[in-house]
Amino acid sequence: MKFIHTSDWHLGHSLYNYDRQEEQEDMLRQIVKIVSNEQPDIFLLCGDIYHTAQPPAATQRLFADTIADLHLACPEMKIFITAGNHDSASRHDIFNRPWQALNVTTVGAVDAGDLDSMIFEVPGKCYVIAVPYCHERNMPDDLFIKLTNRTAELNKGRLPVIMTAHTAVAGSDFKGHDQTTEINVGGIDCMTIRDFGEGGEKYDYLALGHIHHAQTLRGSSGRIRYSGTPLPVSFDEDYPHSISMVELSECGEEPIIREIPISNCHPLITLPSEGYASFEETFELLKGFPDDIEAYIRLNVEITDFLPHMARENAEAATRDKKCRFCHINVVRKTAVENNEQLCNMSVGEFKELSPLEIAGMFAEEKGGILDNELKELLSEIYISVKEEERE
């Protein structure tokens, strides 16, 4: 048995107010062609189908047409679609019954009182546990363990078990995501591998959505994977994008995973390609960028004080007769770069000698800001308060 694992299409996403429907249509055509060539048994779309909970009609039509095309490309294929944190749960559930005519099953919300509503048998092939995004406040205790236990009761023929989830898992590579901490990524608190139960005994593959960098998680014996987004959502997602083709032969065996690349007809390009340069240097790179390449352009500029007057206007003028689209000037202060290099070259012992206030100041400068006296006093008060609580 083989299946396709994909997620995070983010249909309707715009980049610095540029409409991206053309490249999204191209991405979807590639996926339909892959399905036509591979003829998989199952297609998993694990959340964040849309970029917003209320996508425009044209975006919804694009999605519906694509699902119909996927069905025509492989009529026997079972399609499972779960909602992500960017999606509307009710929008998925409303059309559940009509979709069934095209072998499509949609799950918009977790129903803790009816575990069987998220468990589906694909006769002779496998069981699919389709779990959509669920906010931490509403997540039932031990949901995934209860689901795998219930599936084990139903799975008399010991078919392989595939489970889906749309969440953040601690220890993943979060590159490209904004507002990321060790415990929260993109507004979702991190789970651990243990929260999903015993992989290899209760499930054979966990298909994840939410993190945009394709990866198989360490410590999962090759069973827990993010397919990543097939199309970059930001300039910081400067890694290959793909969908995952997975083969499972028997219950308990390790899955065989193959990445199938998805190309972007409008690539996201940063100038310079590595590091930062002065505005004058990046401006020359921009002027020399080929006229006929349809790309989005970001400039990484290092400054000591301020950007030159009319910097953005000059950048826009330099691309007026080119096919590329100028988007943004990403500014970092020279002291921030120096501090970042200092931190990278710092030993663990040297880092431990720094005070929390010094670390906070270096972090602020790295992000292009400064800690004023008021912020320093506030951080000092918080630090003193925490230390007093520890002593108590």
Coordinates of N, CA and C in Angstrom, one line a residue, residues 38-149:
E38 N 1.5 8.1 -10.0 CA 1.8 7.2 -8.9 C 0.6 6.2 -8.5
Q39 N -0.6 6.7 -8.8 CA -1.8 5.9 -8.4 C -1.8 5.4 -7.0
P40 N -1.7 6.3 -6.0 CA -1.7 5.8 -4.6 C -3.0 5.3 -4.2
D41 N -3.0 4.6 -3.0 CA -4.2 4.1 -2.5 C -5.0 5.2 -1.6
I42 N -4.2 6.1 -1.0 CA -4.7 7.1 -0.1 C -4.0 8.4 -0.3
F43 N -4.8 9.5 -0.1 CA -4.2 10.8 -0.2 C -4.6 11.5 1.1
L44 N -3.6 12.0 1.9 CA -3.8 12.7 3.2 C -3.4 14.1 3.0
L45 N -4.4 15.0 3.4 CA -4.1 16.4 3.4 C -4.4 16.9 4.8
C46 N -3.2 17.2 5.5 CA -3.3 17.3 7.0 C -3.3 18.7 7.5
G47 N -4.3 19.5 7.0 CA -4.5 20.8 7.6 C -3.9 22.0 6.9
D48 N -4.4 23.2 7.3 CA -4.1 24.4 6.7 C -4.2 24.4 5.1
I49 N -5.4 23.9 4.7 CA -5.7 24.0 3.3 C -5.8 25.4 2.8
Y50 N -6.4 26.2 3.6 CA -6.5 27.7 3.3 C -5.6 28.5 4.2
H51 N -5.3 29.7 3.8 CA -4.5 30.6 4.7 C -5.3 31.3 5.7
T52 N -6.6 31.5 5.4 CA -7.5 32.1 6.3 C -8.8 31.3 6.5
A53 N -9.5 31.5 7.6 CA -10.7 30.7 7.9 C -11.8 31.1 6.9
Q54 N -11.8 32.3 6.3 CA -12.8 32.7 5.4 C -12.2 33.1 4.0
P55 N -11.7 32.0 3.3 CA -11.1 32.3 2.0 C -12.1 32.8 1.0
P56 N -11.6 33.6 0.0 CA -12.5 34.1 -1.1 C -13.0 33.0 -1.9
A57 N -14.1 33.3 -2.6 CA -14.8 32.3 -3.4 C -13.9 31.7 -4.5
A58 N -13.0 32.5 -5.1 CA -12.1 32.0 -6.1 C -11.2 30.9 -5.5
T59 N -10.7 31.1 -4.3 CA -9.8 30.2 -3.6 C -10.5 28.9 -3.3
Q60 N -11.8 29.0 -2.8 CA -12.5 27.8 -2.5 C -12.8 27.0 -3.8
R61 N -13.1 27.7 -4.9 CA -13.3 27.0 -6.2 C -12.1 26.3 -6.6
L62 N -10.9 26.9 -6.5 CA -9.7 26.3 -6.8 C -9.5 25.0 -6.0
F63 N -9.7 25.0 -4.8 CA -9.6 23.8 -3.9 C -10.6 22.7 -4.4
A64 N -11.8 23.1 -4.6 CA -12.8 22.1 -5.0 C -12.5 21.5 -6.3
D65 N -12.1 22.3 -7.3 CA -11.7 21.8 -8.6 C -10.5 20.8 -8.5
T66 N -9.6 21.2 -7.6 CA -8.4 20.3 -7.4 C -8.8 19.0 -6.8
I67 N -9.7 18.9 -5.8 CA -10.1 17.7 -5.3 C -10.8 16.8 -6.3
A68 N -11.6 17.5 -7.1 CA -12.3 16.7 -8.2 C -11.3 16.2 -9.2
D69 N -10.2 17.0 -9.5 CA -9.2 16.5 -10.4 C -8.4 15.3 -9.8
L70 N -8.1 15.4 -8.5 CA -7.4 14.3 -7.9 C -8.2 13.0 -8.0
H71 N -9.5 13.1 -7.8 CA -10.4 11.9 -7.9 C -10.4 11.4 -9.3
L72 N -10.5 12.3 -10.3 CA -10.4 11.8 -11.7 C -9.1 11.2 -12.1
A73 N -8.0 11.7 -11.5 CA -6.7 11.2 -11.7 C -6.5 9.8 -11.2
C74 N -7.2 9.5 -10.1 CA -7.1 8.1 -9.4 C -8.4 7.8 -8.7
P75 N -9.4 7.3 -9.5 CA -10.8 7.2 -8.9 C -10.9 6.3 -7.7
E76 N -10.0 5.3 -7.6 CA -10.1 4.4 -6.4 C -9.4 4.9 -5.2
M77 N -8.7 6.0 -5.3 CA -8.0 6.6 -4.2 C -8.9 7.2 -3.1
K78 N -8.6 6.9 -1.9 CA -9.4 7.5 -0.8 C -8.7 8.8 -0.3
I79 N -9.4 9.8 -0.2 CA -8.9 11.1 0.1 C -9.4 11.5 1.5
F80 N -8.4 11.8 2.4 CA -8.8 12.3 3.8 C -8.2 13.7 4.0
I81 N -9.1 14.6 4.4 CA -8.8 16.0 4.6 C -9.1 16.4 6.0
T82 N -8.2 16.9 6.8 CA -8.4 17.4 8.1 C -8.2 18.9 8.2
A83 N -8.9 19.6 9.1 CA -8.7 21.0 9.2 C -7.4 21.3 10.0
G84 N -6.8 22.5 9.7 CA -5.7 23.0 10.5 C -6.1 24.2 11.2
N85 N -5.1 24.8 11.9 CA -5.4 26.0 12.7 C -5.8 27.2 11.9
H86 N -5.4 27.2 10.6 CA -5.8 28.3 9.7 C -7.2 28.1 9.1
D87 N -7.7 26.9 9.3 CA -9.0 26.6 8.6 C -10.2 26.7 9.5
S88 N -11.4 26.8 8.9 CA -12.6 26.8 9.6 C -13.1 25.3 9.7
A89 N -13.3 24.9 11.0 CA -13.7 23.5 11.2 C -15.1 23.2 10.6
S90 N -16.0 24.2 10.8 CA -17.3 24.0 10.3 C -17.4 24.0 8.8
R91 N -16.5 24.7 8.1 CA -16.5 24.7 6.7 C -16.1 23.4 6.1
H92 N -15.3 22.6 6.8 CA -15.0 21.3 6.4 C -16.2 20.3 6.7
D93 N -16.8 20.4 7.8 CA -17.8 19.5 8.2 C -19.1 19.7 7.4
I94 N -19.4 20.9 6.9 CA -20.6 21.2 6.2 C -20.7 20.3 4.9
F95 N -19.5 20.2 4.3 CA -19.5 19.5 2.9 C -19.1 18.1 3.0
N96 N -19.1 17.5 4.2 CA -18.6 16.1 4.4 C -19.4 15.1 3.6
R97 N -20.7 15.2 3.6 CA -21.5 14.2 2.9 C -21.4 14.4 1.3
P98 N -21.5 15.6 0.8 CA -21.3 15.7 -0.7 C -19.9 15.2 -1.2
W99 N -18.9 15.4 -0.3 CA -17.6 15.0 -0.8 C -17.5 13.4 -0.9
Q100 N -18.3 12.7 -0.1 CA -18.2 11.3 -0.1 C -18.4 10.6 -1.5
A101 N -19.1 11.3 -2.4 CA -19.3 10.8 -3.7 C -18.0 10.8 -4.5
L102 N -17.0 11.5 -4.0 CA -15.7 11.5 -4.7 C -14.6 10.8 -3.9
N103 N -15.1 9.9 -3.0 CA -14.1 9.2 -2.1 C -13.4 10.1 -1.2
V104 N -14.0 11.2 -0.8 CA -13.4 12.2 0.1 C -14.0 12.2 1.4
T105 N -13.2 12.1 2.5 CA -13.6 12.2 3.9 C -13.0 13.4 4.5
T106 N -13.8 14.3 5.1 CA -13.3 15.5 5.7 C -13.6 15.4 7.2
V107 N -12.7 15.9 8.0 CA -12.9 16.0 9.5 C -12.5 17.3 9.9
G108 N -13.5 18.1 10.4 CA -13.2 19.5 10.8 C -12.9 19.7 12.2
A109 N -13.5 18.9 13.1 CA -13.4 19.1 14.5 C -13.3 17.8 15.3
V110 N -12.6 17.9 16.4 CA -12.5 16.7 17.3 C -13.7 16.5 18.1
D111 N -14.3 15.3 18.1 CA -15.5 14.9 18.8 C -15.0 13.9 19.9
A112 N -14.7 14.4 21.1 CA -14.2 13.6 22.1 C -15.2 12.5 22.6
G113 N -16.5 12.8 22.4 CA -17.5 11.8 22.8 C -17.7 10.7 21.8
D114 N -17.1 10.8 20.6 CA -17.3 9.8 19.5 C -16.0 9.6 18.8
L115 N -15.2 8.8 19.4 CA -13.8 8.5 18.9 C -13.9 7.9 17.5
D116 N -15.0 7.0 17.3 CA -15.1 6.4 16.0 C -15.4 7.3 14.8
S117 N -15.8 8.6 15.1 CA -16.0 9.6 14.1 C -14.6 10.0 13.4
M118 N -13.5 9.6 14.1 CA -12.2 10.0 13.5 C -11.4 8.7 13.1
I119 N -12.1 7.6 13.1 CA -11.4 6.3 12.7 C -12.1 5.7 11.5
F120 N -11.3 5.4 10.5 CA -11.8 5.0 9.2 C -11.1 3.8 8.7
E121 N -11.8 2.7 8.3 CA -11.2 1.6 7.7 C -11.2 1.7 6.2
V122 N -10.0 1.5 5.6 CA -9.9 1.4 4.2 C -9.8 -0.1 3.9
P123 N -10.8 -0.8 3.5 CA -10.9 -2.3 3.5 C -9.7 -2.9 2.8
G124 N -9.1 -3.8 3.5 CA -7.9 -4.6 2.9 C -6.6 -3.8 2.9
K125 N -6.7 -2.5 3.3 CA -5.5 -1.7 3.2 C -4.9 -1.2 4.5
C126 N -5.8 -0.5 5.3 CA -5.3 0.1 6.5 C -6.4 0.7 7.3
Y127 N -6.1 1.2 8.5 CA -7.0 2.1 9.2 C -6.4 3.5 9.2
V128 N -7.2 4.5 9.0 CA -6.8 5.9 9.1 C -7.5 6.6 10.3
I129 N -6.6 7.1 11.2 CA -7.1 7.9 12.3 C -6.9 9.4 11.9
A130 N -8.0 10.1 11.5 CA -7.9 11.4 11.0 C -8.2 12.4 12.1
V131 N -7.2 13.1 12.6 CA -7.3 14.0 13.7 C -7.1 15.4 13.2
P132 N -8.1 16.3 13.3 CA -7.8 17.7 12.9 C -7.2 18.5 14.0
Y133 N -6.9 19.8 13.7 CA -6.3 20.7 14.7 C -7.3 20.8 15.9
C134 N -6.8 20.8 17.1 CA -7.6 21.1 18.3 C -6.9 22.0 19.2
H135 N -7.4 23.1 19.6 CA -6.8 24.0 20.5 C -6.5 23.3 21.8
E136 N -5.3 23.7 22.4 CA -4.9 23.1 23.7 C -5.9 23.1 24.8
R137 N -6.7 24.2 24.9 CA -7.7 24.3 25.9 C -8.8 23.2 25.7
N138 N -9.1 22.8 24.5 CA -10.1 21.9 24.2 C -9.7 20.5 23.9
M139 N -8.4 20.3 24.0 CA -7.8 18.9 23.7 C -8.2 17.9 24.8
P140 N -8.9 16.9 24.5 CA -9.2 15.9 25.5 C -7.9 15.2 26.0
D141 N -7.9 14.8 27.2 CA -6.7 14.1 27.8 C -6.4 12.8 27.0
D142 N -5.2 12.6 26.7 CA -4.7 11.4 26.1 C -5.5 11.0 24.9
L143 N -5.9 12.0 24.1 CA -6.7 11.8 22.9 C -6.1 10.8 22.0
F144 N -4.8 11.0 21.6 CA -4.2 10.1 20.6 C -4.1 8.7 21.1
I145 N -3.8 8.5 22.4 CA -3.6 7.2 23.0 C -5.0 6.5 23.0
K146 N -6.0 7.2 23.3 CA -7.4 6.6 23.3 C -7.8 6.2 21.9
L147 N -7.4 7.1 20.9 CA -7.8 6.7 19.5 C -7.0 5.5 19.0
T148 N -5.7 5.4 19.4 CA -5.0 4.2 18.9 C -5.5 2.9 19.7
N149 N -5.8 3.1 20.9 CA -6.3 1.9 21.7 C -7.7 1.5 21.1

